[in-house]
Short mmCIF file of C-alpha atoms and ligand atoms in Angstrom, two decimals:
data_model
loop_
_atom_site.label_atom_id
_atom_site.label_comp_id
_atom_site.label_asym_id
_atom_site.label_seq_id
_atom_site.Cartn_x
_atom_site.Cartn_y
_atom_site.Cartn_z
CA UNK A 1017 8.21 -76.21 -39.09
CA UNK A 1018 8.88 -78.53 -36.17
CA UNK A 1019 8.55 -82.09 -36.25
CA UNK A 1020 5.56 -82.61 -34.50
CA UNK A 1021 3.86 -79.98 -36.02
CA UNK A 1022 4.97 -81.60 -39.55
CA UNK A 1023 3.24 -84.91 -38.66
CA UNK A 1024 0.12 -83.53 -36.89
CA UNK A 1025 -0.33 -81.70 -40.55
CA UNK A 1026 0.29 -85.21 -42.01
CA UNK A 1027 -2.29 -87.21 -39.75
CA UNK A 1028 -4.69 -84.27 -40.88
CA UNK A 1029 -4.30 -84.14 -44.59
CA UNK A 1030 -4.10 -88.66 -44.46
CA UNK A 1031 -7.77 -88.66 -42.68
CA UNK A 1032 -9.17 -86.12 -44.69
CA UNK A 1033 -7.85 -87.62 -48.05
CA UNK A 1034 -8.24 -91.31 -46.87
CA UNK A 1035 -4.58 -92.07 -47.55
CA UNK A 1036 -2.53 -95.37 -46.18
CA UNK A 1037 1.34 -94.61 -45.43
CA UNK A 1038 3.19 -97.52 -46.48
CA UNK A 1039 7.12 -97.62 -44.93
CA UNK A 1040 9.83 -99.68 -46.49
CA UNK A 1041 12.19 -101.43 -43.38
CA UNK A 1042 14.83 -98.89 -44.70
CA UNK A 1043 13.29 -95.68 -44.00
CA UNK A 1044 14.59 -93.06 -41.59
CA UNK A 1045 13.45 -93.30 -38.60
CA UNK A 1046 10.79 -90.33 -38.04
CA UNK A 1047 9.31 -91.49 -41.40
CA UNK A 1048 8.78 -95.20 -40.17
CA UNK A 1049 7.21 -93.29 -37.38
CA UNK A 1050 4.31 -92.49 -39.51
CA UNK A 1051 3.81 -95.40 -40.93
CA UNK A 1052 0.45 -97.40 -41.10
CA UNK A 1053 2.13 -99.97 -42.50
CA UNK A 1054 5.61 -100.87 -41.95
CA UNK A 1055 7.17 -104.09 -43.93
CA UNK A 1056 9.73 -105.34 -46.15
CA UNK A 1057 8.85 -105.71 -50.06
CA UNK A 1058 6.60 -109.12 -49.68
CA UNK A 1059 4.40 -107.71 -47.20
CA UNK A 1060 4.15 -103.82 -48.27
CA UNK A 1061 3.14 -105.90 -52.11
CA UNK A 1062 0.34 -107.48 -50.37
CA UNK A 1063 -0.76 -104.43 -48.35
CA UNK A 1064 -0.89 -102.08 -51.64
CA UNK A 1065 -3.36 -104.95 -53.17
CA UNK A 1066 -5.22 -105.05 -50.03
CA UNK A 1067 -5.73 -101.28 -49.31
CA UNK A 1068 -9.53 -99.96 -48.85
CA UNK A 1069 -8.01 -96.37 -48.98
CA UNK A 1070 -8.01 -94.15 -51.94
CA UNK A 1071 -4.64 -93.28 -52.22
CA UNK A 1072 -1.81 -95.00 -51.25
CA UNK A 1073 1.51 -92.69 -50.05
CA UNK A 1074 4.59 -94.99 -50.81
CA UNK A 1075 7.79 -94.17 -48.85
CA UNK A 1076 10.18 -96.68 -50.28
CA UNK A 1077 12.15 -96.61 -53.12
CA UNK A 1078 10.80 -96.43 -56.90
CA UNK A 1079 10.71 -99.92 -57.99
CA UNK A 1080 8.40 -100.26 -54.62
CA UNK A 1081 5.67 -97.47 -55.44
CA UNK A 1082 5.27 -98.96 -59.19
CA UNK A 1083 4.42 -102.40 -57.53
CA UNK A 1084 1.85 -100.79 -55.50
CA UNK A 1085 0.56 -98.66 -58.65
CA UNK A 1086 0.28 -102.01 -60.80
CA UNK A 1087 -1.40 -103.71 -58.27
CA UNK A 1088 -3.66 -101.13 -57.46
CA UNK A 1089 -4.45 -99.58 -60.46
CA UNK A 1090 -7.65 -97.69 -59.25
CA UNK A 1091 -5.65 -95.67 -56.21
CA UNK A 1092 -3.54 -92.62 -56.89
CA UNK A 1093 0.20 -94.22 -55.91
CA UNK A 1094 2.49 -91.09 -54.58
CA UNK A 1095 5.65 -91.46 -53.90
CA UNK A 1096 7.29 -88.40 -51.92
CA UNK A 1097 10.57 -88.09 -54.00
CA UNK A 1098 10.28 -89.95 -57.72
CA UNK A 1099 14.58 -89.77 -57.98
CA UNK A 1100 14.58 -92.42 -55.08
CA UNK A 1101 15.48 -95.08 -57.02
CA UNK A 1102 17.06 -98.32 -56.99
CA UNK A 1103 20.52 -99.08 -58.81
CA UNK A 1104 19.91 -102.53 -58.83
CA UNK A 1105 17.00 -102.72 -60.26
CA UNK A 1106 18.18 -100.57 -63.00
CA UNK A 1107 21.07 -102.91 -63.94
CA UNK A 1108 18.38 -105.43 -66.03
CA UNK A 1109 16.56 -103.78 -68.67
CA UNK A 1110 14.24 -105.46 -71.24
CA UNK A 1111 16.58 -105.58 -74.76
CA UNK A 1112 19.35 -107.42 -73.03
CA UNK A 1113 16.66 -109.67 -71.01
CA UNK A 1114 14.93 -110.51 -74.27
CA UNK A 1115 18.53 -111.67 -75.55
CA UNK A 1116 19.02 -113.72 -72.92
CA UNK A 1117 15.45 -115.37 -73.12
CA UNK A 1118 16.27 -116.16 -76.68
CA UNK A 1119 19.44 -117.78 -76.05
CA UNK A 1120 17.34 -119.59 -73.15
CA UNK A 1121 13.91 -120.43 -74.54
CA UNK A 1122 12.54 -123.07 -72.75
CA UNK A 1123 13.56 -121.14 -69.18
CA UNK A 1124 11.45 -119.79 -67.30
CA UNK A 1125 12.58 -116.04 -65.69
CA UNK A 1126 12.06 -115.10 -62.08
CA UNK A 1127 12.45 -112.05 -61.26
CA UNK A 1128 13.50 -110.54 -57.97
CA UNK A 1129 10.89 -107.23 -57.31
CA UNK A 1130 13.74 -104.91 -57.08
CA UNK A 1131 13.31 -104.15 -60.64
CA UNK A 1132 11.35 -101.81 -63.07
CA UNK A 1133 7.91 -102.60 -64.23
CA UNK A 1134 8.45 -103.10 -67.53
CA UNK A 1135 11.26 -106.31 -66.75
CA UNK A 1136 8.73 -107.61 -64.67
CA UNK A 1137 6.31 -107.70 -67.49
CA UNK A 1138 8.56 -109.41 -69.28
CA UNK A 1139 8.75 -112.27 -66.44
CA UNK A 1140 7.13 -115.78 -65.95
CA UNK A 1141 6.97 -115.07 -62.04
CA UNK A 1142 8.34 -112.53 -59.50
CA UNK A 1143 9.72 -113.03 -56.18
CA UNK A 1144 11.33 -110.77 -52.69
CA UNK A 1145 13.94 -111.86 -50.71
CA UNK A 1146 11.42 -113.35 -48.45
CA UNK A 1147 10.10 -116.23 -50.97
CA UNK A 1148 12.98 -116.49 -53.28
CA UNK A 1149 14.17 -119.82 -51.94
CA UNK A 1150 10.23 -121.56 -51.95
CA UNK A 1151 9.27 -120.34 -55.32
CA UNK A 1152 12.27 -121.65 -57.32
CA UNK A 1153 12.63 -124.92 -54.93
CA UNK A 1154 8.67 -125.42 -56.49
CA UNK A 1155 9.43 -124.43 -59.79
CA UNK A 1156 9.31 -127.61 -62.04
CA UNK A 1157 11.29 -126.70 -64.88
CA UNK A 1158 14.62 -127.74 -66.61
CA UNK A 1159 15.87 -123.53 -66.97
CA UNK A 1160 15.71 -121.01 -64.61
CA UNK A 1161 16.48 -117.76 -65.60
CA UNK A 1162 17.26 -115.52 -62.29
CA UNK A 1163 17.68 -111.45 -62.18
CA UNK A 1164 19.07 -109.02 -61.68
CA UNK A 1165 20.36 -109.99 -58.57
CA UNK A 1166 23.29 -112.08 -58.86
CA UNK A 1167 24.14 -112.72 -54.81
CA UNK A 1168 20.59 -113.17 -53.95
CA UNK A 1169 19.80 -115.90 -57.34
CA UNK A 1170 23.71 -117.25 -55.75
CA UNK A 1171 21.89 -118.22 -51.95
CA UNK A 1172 19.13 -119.57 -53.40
CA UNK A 1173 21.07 -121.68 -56.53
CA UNK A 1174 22.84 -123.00 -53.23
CA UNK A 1175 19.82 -123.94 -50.95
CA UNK A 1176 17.76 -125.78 -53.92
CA UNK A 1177 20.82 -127.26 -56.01
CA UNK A 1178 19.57 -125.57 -58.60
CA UNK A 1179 21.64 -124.12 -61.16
CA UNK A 1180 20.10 -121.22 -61.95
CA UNK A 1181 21.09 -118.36 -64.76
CA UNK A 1182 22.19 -115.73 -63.49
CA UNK A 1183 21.90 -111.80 -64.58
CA UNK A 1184 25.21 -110.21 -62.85
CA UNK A 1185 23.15 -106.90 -60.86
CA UNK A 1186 24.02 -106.45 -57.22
CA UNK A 1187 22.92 -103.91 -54.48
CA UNK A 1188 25.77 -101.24 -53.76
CA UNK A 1189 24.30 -101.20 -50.15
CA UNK A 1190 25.07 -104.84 -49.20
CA UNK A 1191 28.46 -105.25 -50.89
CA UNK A 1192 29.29 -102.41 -48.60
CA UNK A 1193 29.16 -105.37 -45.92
CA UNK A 1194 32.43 -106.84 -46.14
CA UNK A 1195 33.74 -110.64 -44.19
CA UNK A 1196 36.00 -108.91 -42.16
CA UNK A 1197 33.27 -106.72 -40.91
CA UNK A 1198 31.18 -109.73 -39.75
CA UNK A 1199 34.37 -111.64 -37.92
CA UNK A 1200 35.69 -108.14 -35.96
CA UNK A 1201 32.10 -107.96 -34.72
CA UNK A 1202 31.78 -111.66 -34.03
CA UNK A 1203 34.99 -111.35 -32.17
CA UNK A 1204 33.47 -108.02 -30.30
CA UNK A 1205 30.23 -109.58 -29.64
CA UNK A 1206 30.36 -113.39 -29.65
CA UNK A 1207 27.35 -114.06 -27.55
CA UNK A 1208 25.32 -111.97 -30.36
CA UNK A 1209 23.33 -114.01 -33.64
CA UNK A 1210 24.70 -113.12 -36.93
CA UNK A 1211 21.50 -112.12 -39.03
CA UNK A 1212 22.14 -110.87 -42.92
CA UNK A 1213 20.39 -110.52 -45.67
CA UNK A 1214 20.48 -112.52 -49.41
CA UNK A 1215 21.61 -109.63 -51.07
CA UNK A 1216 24.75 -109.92 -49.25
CA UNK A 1217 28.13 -111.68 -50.69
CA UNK A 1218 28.69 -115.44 -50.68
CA UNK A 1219 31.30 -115.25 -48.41
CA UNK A 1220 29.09 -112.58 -45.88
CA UNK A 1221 26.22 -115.29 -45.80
CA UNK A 1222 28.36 -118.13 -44.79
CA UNK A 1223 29.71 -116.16 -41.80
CA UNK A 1224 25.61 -115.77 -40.89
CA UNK A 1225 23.27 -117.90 -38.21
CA UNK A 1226 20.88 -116.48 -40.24
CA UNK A 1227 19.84 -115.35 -44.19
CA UNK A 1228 16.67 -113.08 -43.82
CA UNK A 1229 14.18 -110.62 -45.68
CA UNK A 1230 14.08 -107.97 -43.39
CA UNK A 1231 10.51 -108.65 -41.66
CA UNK A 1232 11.94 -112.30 -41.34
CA UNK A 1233 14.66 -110.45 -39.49
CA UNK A 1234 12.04 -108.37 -36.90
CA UNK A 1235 10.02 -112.16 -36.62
CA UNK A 1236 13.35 -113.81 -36.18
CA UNK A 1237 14.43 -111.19 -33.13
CA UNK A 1238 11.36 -111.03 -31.36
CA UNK A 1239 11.09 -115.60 -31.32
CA UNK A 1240 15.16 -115.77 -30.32
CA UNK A 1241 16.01 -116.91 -27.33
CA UNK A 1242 19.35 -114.54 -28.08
CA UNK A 1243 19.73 -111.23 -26.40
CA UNK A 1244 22.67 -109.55 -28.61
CA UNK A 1245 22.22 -109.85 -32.72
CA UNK A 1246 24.83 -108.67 -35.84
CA UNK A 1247 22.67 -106.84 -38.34
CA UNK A 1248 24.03 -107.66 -42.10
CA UNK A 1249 21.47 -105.21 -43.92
CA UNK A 1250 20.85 -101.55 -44.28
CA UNK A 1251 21.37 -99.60 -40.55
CA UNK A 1252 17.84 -97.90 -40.19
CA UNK A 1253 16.20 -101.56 -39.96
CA UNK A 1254 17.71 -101.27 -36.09
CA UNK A 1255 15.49 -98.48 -35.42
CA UNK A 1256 12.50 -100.70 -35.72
CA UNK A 1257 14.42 -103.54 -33.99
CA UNK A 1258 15.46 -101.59 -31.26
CA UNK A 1259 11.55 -100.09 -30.57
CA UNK A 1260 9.93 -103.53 -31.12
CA UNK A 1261 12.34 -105.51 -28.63
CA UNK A 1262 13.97 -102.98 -25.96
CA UNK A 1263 15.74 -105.10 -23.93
CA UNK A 1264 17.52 -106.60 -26.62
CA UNK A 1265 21.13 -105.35 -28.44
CA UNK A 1266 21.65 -104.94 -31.72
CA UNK A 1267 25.19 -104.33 -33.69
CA UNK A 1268 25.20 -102.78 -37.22
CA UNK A 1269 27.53 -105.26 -39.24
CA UNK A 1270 29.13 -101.90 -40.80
CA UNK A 1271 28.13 -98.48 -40.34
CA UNK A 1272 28.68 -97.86 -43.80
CA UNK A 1273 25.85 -100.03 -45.00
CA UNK A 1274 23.43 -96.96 -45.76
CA UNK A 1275 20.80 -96.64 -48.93
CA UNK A 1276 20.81 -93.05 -49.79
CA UNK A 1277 18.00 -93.60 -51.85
CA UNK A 1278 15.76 -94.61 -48.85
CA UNK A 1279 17.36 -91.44 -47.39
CA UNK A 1280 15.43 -89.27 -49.72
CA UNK A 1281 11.78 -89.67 -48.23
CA UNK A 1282 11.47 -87.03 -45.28
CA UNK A 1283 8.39 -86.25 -43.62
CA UNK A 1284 8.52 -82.51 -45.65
CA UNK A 1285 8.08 -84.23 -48.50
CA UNK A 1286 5.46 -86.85 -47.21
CA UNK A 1287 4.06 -83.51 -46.16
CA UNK A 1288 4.77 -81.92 -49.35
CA UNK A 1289 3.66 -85.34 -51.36
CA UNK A 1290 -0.21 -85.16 -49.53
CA UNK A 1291 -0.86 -81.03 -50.43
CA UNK A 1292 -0.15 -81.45 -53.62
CA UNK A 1293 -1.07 -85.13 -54.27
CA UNK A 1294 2.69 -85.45 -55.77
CA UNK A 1295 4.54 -87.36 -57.26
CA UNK A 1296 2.15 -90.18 -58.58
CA UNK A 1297 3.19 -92.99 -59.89
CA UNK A 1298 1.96 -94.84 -62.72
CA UNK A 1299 2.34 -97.59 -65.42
CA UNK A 1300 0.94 -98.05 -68.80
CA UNK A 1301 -1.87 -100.38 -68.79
CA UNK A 1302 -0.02 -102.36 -71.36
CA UNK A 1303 3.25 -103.29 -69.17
CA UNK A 1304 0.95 -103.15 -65.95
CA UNK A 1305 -1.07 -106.15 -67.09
CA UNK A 1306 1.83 -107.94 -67.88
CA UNK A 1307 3.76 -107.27 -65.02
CA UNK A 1308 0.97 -107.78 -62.55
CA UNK A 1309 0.44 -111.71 -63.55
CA UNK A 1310 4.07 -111.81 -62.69
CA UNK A 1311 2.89 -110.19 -58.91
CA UNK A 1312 -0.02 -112.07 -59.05
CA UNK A 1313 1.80 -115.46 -59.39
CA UNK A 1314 4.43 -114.63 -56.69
CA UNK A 1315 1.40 -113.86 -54.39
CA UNK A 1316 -0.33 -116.83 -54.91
CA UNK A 1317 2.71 -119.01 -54.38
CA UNK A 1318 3.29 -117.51 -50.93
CA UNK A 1319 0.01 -117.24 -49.53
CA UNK A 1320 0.83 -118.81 -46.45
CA UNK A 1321 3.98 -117.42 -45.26
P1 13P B 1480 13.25 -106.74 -48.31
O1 13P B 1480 12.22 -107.20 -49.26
O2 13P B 1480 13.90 -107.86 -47.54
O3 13P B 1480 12.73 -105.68 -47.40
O4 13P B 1480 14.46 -106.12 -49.15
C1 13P B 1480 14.29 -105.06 -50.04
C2 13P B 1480 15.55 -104.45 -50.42
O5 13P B 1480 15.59 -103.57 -51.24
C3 13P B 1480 16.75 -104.95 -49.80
O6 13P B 1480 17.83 -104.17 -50.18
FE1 SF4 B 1481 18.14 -101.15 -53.88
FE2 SF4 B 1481 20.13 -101.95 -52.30
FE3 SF4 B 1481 18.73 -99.77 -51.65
FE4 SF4 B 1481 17.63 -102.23 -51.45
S1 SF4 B 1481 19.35 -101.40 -50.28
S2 SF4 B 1481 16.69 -100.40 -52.34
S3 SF4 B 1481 18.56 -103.23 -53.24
S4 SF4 B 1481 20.04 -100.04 -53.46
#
């Protein structure tokens, strides 16, 4: 089937099922096309709670879709391909967090969202990239436990002078993005802004103008007064970039920075996901109470960004 015909069938089957298409920052191109609601993990969290729809169609990666299904527990959550996962959020798993919480018992664990639902359940508070920095700057407490991203939990340990504990995960994506990648493009470019995100190394986010979620990135672009920008994050965000500001230029810090698992929503299987109301996603009412407080709390404490 050809493309258009592929998405007229998808506008067709979303009105007559009442379905919202959510879109990760991430996704290929044609599939942020279709989006009705295109964001980075903060704001897709807070459109899957706010949803009037019945069904939510989540094309992201797992970790994502779950957040969605325990915040919304009375929509039907798809996602279009269940094996797009995230390896970093499955570096922290519950056993070895409990250990750590035992060793640690007066801490209090914040967890970034790019893990599974039942390590968020066993969290005080959860957090994106977007509102890592404000909600352990607020946190009033002598231990901070911080997972599973080690980089991330590094930037903001530096920005609050907090000395945070650290779980050792990382995202195979960004460590892709090397120094020397950001100074041969600085050299290439050097009228352009340097914009990366936290996931990125220590020594990637010192070479930046600018450490961003990736909606702060597409607010950041479109307020600049800079017409060239280095993108430090995963290549398809430049699609939107591109479409939102045309006159402007933007430089993928390395090609190489690509997440396959993104890769594996394509419209077919949107297509695919809404005639046969696959692959739903779900969590057991016991971890999904649990986690969602964890949501809940993160939500509250960024209300107003
Ligand atoms: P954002 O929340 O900034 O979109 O990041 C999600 C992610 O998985 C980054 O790799
Ligand atoms: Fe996970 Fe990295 Fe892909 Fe983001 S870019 S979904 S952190 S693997």
């Amino acid at each position: 089937m050809v493309h258009t015909d592929i998405v007229k069938k998808i506008q067709e089957l979303k009105a007559r099922k009442n379905v919202i298409i959510l879109v990760h920052n991430y996704q290929l191109p044609e599939v942020q096309d279709i989006a009705d609601f295109l964001g980075d993990s903060l704001d897709l969290s807070r459109k899957a709670a706010e949803a009037e729809e019945d069904v939510i169609v989540f094309c992201g990666v797992h970790f994502m879709a779950e957040t969605a299904a325990i915040l919304s527990p009375s929509k039907t959550v798809l996602i279009p391909d269940p094996s797009a996962g995230c390896p970093m959020a499955d570096m922290l798993d519950v056993p070895r967090l409990r250990e750590l919480k035992k060793k640690h018992p007066e801490a209090v664990v914040v967890t970034y969202v790019n893990s599974t639902a039942d390590v968020k359940a066993e969290s005080d508070i959860c957090c994106t990239s977007a509102n890592a920095e404000k909600i352990v700057r607020n946190l009033d407490v002598k231990e901070i436990i911080f997972g599973p991203d080690k980089y991330l939990g590094g930037y903001v340990a530096r920005q609050t002078g907090k000395n945070l504990i650290l779980w050792q995960g990382y995202c195979i994506v960004h460590m892709r993005i090397l120094p020397e990648d950001i100074k041969k493009m600085k050299n290439k470019h050097p009228n352009a802004e340097v914009l990366v995100h936290p996931e990125c190394t220590a020594e990637v986010v010192n070479l930046a103008d600018n450490v961003l979620s990736t909606t702060g990135m597409c607010r950041h672009v479109k307020e600049s007064a800079s017409e060239e920008f280095i993108i430090g994050t995963e290549v398809d965000i430049i699609y939107r970039l591109q479409k939102e500001n045309p006159c402007k230029k933007f430089y993928p810090a390395t090609e190489l920075s690509v997440c396959h698992n993104m890769k594996k929503i394509s419209l077919d299987k949107v297509l695919r996901s809404l005639e046969t109301m696959s692959h739903v996603v779900k969590v057991e009412e016991r971890i999904r109470e649990r986690a969602k407080k964890a949501i809940d709390k993160m939500l509250e404490y960024s209300r107003a960004d």
